[in-house]
Short mmCIF file of C-alpha atoms in Angstrom, two decimals:
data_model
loop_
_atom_site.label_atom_id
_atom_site.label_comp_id
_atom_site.label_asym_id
_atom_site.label_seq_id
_atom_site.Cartn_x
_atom_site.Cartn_y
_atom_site.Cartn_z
CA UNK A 65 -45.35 49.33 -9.97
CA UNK A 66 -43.99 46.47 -7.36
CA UNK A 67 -41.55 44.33 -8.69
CA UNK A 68 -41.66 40.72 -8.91
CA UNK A 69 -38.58 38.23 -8.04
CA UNK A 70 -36.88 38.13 -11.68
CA UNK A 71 -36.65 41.90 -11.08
CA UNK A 72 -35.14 42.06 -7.90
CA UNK A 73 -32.89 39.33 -9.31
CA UNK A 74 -31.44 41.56 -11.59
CA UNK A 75 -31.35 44.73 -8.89
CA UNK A 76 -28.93 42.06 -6.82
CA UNK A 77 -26.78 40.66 -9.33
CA UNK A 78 -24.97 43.65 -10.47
CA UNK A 79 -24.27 45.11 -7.05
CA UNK A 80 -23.09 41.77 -4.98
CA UNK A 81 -21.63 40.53 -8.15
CA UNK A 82 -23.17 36.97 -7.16
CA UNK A 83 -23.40 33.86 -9.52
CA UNK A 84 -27.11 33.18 -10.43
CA UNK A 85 -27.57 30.34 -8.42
CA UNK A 86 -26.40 32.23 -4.97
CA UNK A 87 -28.76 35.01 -5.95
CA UNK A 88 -31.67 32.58 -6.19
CA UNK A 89 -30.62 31.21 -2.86
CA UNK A 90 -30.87 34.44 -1.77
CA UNK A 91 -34.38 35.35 -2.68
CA UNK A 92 -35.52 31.83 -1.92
CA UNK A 93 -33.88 33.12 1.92
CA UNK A 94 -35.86 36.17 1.55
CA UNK A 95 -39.30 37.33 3.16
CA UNK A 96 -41.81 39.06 0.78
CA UNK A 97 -40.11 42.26 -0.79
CA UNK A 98 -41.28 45.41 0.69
CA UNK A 99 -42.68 48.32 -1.07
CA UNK A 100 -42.56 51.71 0.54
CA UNK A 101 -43.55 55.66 -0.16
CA UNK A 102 -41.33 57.99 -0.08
CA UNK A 103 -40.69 59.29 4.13
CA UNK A 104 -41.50 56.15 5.31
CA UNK A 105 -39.21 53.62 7.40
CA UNK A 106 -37.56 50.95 5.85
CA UNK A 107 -35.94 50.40 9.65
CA UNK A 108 -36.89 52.30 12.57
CA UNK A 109 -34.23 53.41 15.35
CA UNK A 110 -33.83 51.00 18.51
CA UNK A 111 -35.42 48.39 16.17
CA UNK A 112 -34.43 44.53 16.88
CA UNK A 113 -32.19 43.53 13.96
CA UNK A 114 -33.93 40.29 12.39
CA UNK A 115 -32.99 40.64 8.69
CA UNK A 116 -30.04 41.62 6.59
CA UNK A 117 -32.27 44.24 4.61
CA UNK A 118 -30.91 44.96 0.85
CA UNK A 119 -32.42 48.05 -1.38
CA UNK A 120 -33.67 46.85 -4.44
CA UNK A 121 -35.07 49.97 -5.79
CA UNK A 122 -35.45 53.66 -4.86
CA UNK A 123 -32.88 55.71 -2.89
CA UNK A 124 -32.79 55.71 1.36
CA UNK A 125 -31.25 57.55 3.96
CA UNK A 126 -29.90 56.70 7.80
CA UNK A 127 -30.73 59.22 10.49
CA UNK A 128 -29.79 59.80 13.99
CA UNK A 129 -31.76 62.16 16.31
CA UNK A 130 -30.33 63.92 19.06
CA UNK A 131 -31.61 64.03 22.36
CA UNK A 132 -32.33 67.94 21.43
CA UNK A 133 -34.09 67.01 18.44
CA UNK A 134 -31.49 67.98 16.11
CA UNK A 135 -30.94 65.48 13.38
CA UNK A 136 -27.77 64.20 11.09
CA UNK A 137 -27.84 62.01 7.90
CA UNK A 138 -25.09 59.40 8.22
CA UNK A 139 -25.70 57.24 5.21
CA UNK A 140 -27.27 57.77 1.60
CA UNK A 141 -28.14 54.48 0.08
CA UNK A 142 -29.04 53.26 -3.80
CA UNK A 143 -30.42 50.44 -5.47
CA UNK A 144 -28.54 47.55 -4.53
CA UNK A 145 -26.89 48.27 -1.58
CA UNK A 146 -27.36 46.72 1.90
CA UNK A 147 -29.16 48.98 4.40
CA UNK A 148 -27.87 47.22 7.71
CA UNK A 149 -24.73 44.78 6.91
CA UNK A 150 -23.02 46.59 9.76
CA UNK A 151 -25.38 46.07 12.54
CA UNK A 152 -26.31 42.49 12.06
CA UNK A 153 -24.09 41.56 14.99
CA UNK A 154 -25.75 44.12 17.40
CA UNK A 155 -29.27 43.88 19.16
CA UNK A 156 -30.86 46.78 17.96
CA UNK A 157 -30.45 49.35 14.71
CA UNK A 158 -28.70 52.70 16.19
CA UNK A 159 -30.05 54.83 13.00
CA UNK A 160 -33.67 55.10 11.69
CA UNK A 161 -33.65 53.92 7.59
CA UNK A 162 -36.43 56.04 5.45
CA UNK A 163 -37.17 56.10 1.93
CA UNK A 164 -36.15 58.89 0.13
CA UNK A 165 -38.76 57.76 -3.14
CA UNK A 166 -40.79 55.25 -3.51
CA UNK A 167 -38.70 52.24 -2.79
CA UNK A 168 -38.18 48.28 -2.98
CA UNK A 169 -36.58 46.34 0.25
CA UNK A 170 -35.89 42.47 0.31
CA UNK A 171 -35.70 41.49 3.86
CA UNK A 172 -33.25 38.41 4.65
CA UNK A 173 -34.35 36.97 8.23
CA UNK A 174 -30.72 36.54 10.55
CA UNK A 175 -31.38 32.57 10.78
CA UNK A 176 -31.61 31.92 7.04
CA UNK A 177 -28.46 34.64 6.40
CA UNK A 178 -26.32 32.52 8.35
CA UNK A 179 -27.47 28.90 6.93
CA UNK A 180 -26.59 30.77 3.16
CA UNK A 181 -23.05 31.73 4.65
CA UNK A 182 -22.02 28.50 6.08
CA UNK A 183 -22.97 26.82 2.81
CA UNK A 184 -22.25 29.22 0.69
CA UNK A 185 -18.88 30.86 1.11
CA UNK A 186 -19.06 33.47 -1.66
CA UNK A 187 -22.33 34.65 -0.16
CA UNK A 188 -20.22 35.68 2.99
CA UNK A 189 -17.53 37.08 0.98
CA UNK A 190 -20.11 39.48 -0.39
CA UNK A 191 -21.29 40.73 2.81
CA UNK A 192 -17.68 41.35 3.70
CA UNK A 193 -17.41 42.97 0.87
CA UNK A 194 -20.20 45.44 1.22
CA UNK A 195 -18.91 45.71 4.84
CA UNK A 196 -15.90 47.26 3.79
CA UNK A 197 -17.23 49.35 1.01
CA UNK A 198 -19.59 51.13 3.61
CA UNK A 199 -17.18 51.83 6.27
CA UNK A 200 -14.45 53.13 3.66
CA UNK A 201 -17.70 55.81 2.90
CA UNK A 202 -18.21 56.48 6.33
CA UNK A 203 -14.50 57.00 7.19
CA UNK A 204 -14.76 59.61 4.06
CA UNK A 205 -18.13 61.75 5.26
CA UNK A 206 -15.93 61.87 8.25
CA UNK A 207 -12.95 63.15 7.12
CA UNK A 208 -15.03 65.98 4.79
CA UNK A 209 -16.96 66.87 7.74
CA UNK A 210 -14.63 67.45 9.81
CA UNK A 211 -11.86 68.91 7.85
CA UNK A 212 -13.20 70.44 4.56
CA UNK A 213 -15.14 73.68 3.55
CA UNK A 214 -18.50 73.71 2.49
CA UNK A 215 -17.98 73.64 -1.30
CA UNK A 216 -15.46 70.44 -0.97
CA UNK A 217 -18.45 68.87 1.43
CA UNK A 218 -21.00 69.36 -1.12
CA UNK A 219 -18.85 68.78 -4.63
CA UNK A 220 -17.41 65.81 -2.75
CA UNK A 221 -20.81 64.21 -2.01
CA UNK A 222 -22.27 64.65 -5.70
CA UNK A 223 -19.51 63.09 -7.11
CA UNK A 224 -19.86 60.21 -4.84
CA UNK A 225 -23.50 59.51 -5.25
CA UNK A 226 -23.09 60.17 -9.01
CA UNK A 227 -20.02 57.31 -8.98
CA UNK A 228 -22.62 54.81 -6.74
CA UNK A 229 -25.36 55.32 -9.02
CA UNK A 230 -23.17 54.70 -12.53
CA UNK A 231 -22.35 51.29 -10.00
CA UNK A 232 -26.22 50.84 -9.96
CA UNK A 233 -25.74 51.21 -13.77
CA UNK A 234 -28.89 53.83 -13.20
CA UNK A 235 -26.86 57.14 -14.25
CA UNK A 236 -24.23 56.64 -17.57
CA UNK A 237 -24.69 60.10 -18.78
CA UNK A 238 -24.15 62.17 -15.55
CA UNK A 239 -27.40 63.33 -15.39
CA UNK A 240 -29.41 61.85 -11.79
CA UNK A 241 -32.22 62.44 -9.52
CA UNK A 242 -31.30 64.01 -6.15
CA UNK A 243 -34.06 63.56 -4.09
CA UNK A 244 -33.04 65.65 -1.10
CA UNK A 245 -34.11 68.99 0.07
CA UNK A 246 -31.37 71.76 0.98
CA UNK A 247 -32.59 71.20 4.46
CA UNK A 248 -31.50 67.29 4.27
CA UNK A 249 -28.24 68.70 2.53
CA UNK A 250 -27.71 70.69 5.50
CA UNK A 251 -28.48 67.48 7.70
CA UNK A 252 -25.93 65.49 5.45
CA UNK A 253 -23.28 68.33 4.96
CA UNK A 254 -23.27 69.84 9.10
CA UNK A 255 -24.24 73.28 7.15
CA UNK A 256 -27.10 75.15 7.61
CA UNK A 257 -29.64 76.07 5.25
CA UNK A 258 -28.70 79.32 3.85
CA UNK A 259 -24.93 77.81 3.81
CA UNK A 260 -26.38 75.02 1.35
CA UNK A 261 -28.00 78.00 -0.62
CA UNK A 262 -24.69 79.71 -1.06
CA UNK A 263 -22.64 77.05 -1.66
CA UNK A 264 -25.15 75.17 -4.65
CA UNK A 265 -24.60 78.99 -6.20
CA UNK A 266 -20.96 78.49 -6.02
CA UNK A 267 -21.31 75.64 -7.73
CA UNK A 268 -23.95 76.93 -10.47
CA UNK A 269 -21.95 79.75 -11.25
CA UNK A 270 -18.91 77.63 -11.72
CA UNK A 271 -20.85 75.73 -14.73
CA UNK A 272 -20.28 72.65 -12.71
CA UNK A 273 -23.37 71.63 -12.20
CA UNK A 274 -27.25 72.51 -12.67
CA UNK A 275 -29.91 71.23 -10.14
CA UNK A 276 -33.79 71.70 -11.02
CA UNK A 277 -36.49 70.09 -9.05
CA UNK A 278 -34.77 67.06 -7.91
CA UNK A 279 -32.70 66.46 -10.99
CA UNK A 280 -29.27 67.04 -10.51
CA UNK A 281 -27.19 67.68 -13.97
CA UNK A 282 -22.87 67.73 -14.01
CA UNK A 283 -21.68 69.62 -16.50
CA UNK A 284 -17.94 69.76 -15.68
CA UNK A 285 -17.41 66.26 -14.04
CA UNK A 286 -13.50 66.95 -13.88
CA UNK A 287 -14.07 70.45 -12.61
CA UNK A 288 -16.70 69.24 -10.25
CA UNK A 289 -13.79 66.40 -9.01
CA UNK A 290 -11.01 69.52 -8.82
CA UNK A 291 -12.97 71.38 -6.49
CA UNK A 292 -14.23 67.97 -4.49
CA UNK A 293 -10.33 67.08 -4.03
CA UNK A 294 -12.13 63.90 -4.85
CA UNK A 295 -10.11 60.20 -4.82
CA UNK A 296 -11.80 57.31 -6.21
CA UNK A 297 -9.95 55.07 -4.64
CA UNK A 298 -12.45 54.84 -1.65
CA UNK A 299 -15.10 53.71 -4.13
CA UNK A 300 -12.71 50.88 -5.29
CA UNK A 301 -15.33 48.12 -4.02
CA UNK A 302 -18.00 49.93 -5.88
CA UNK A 303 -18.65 48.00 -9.16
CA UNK A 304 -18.79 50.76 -12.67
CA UNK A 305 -21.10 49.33 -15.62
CA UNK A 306 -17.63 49.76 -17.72
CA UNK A 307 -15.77 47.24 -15.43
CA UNK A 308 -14.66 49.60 -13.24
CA UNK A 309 -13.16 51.92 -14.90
CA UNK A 310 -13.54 56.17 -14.09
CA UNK A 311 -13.59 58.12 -17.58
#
């Protein structure tokens, strides 16, 4: 069902960690929230960039396409995160944004956004803040891509959205839904198909993990981190339910 302000008040407060009264401000900034299906756009490629665009439910991802029609994921996003804090200073979005479930969006119009930040400093901070916490992901899909095999690509990027949805407070128990094909694995990971096939056997036969129709299971979190290579410490500006704290 859509969800009404008190319920994208809660959706903002844990992630932006912002006092009551500067979410309010927020939502009073807001447009009408958005509710999408799952495949469509949330932000379409080449769009102008009017609003600071926050996910308050669902999961989304950021494409590119080629000029050959080839396609990359770039981004994964949760509930809670900002789609677009990056590109606020540029004309135009360079990725398209689609829903990967049904999903909640809370566009902030650009004019409004910067009235909140020049009165209200800790609103800015928290932009900063989720600034910095996306481009310390992006600089780590880049090093994986680049410089790791296919089972460290695809252990490293469960743990991580496992560790950003226990931020979300959705996922305490390890146990998630993964709402993307092997083909948008493959998109994610720079591995084909039948490479994504292979290596989610690997995995499987390791008793790491167990993936069935979307829901994604980790049985061996500390084996699943061994094989990942995988360093919190990029996460740091991520916000645990336990204060922050990796058990």
């Amino acid at each position: 069902m859509p969800q009404g302000p008190p319920a994208l008040l809660s959706k903002l407060a844990g992630r932006l960690e912002l006092s009551p009264s500067d979410q309010r401000a927020l939502l009073a900034a807001a447009s009408p929230p958005r509710h999408v299906a799952k495949g469509d756009h949330l932000i379409e490629e080449g769009q102008k960039t009017t609003s600071l665009v926050i996910l308050c439910s669902g999961m989304a991802r950021a494409l590119r396409t080629l000029e050959d029609g080839s396609q990359q994921i770039v981004a994964i996003f949760v509930a809670g995160e900002a789609l677009n804090p990056g590109e606020l200073m540029f004309p135009r979005s360079r990725t398209a944004i689609s829903a990967l479930t049904p999903a909640t969006s809370l566009p902030i119009p650009i004019e409004k956004l910067n009235q909140l930040v020049s009165e209200r400093p800790t609103i800015a901070r928290a932009l900063w803040w989720e600034t910095a916490a996306q481009a310390a992901i992006q600089q780590e899909w880049m090093v994986w891509l680049g410089r790791r095999s296919a089972s460290v690509r695809l252990a490293h990027l469960l743990c991580e959205v496992s560790y950003r949805l226990q931020a979300g407070n959705q996922n305490a128990q390890g146990v998630f839904d993964l709402p993307l094909t092997q083909h948008e694995l493959a998109d994610i990971l720079g591995l084909s198909t039948v490479h994504v096939n292979r290596t989610l056997q690997f995995l499987r036969n390791r008793n790491l993990i167990e993936l069935s129709r979307n829901r994604l299971t980790i049985r061996d979190k500390a084996g699943l981190h061994e094989i990942a290579e995988f360093d919190i410490q990029y996460l740091s500006g991520l916000k645990q339910p336990d204060g922050g704290k990796e058990g």
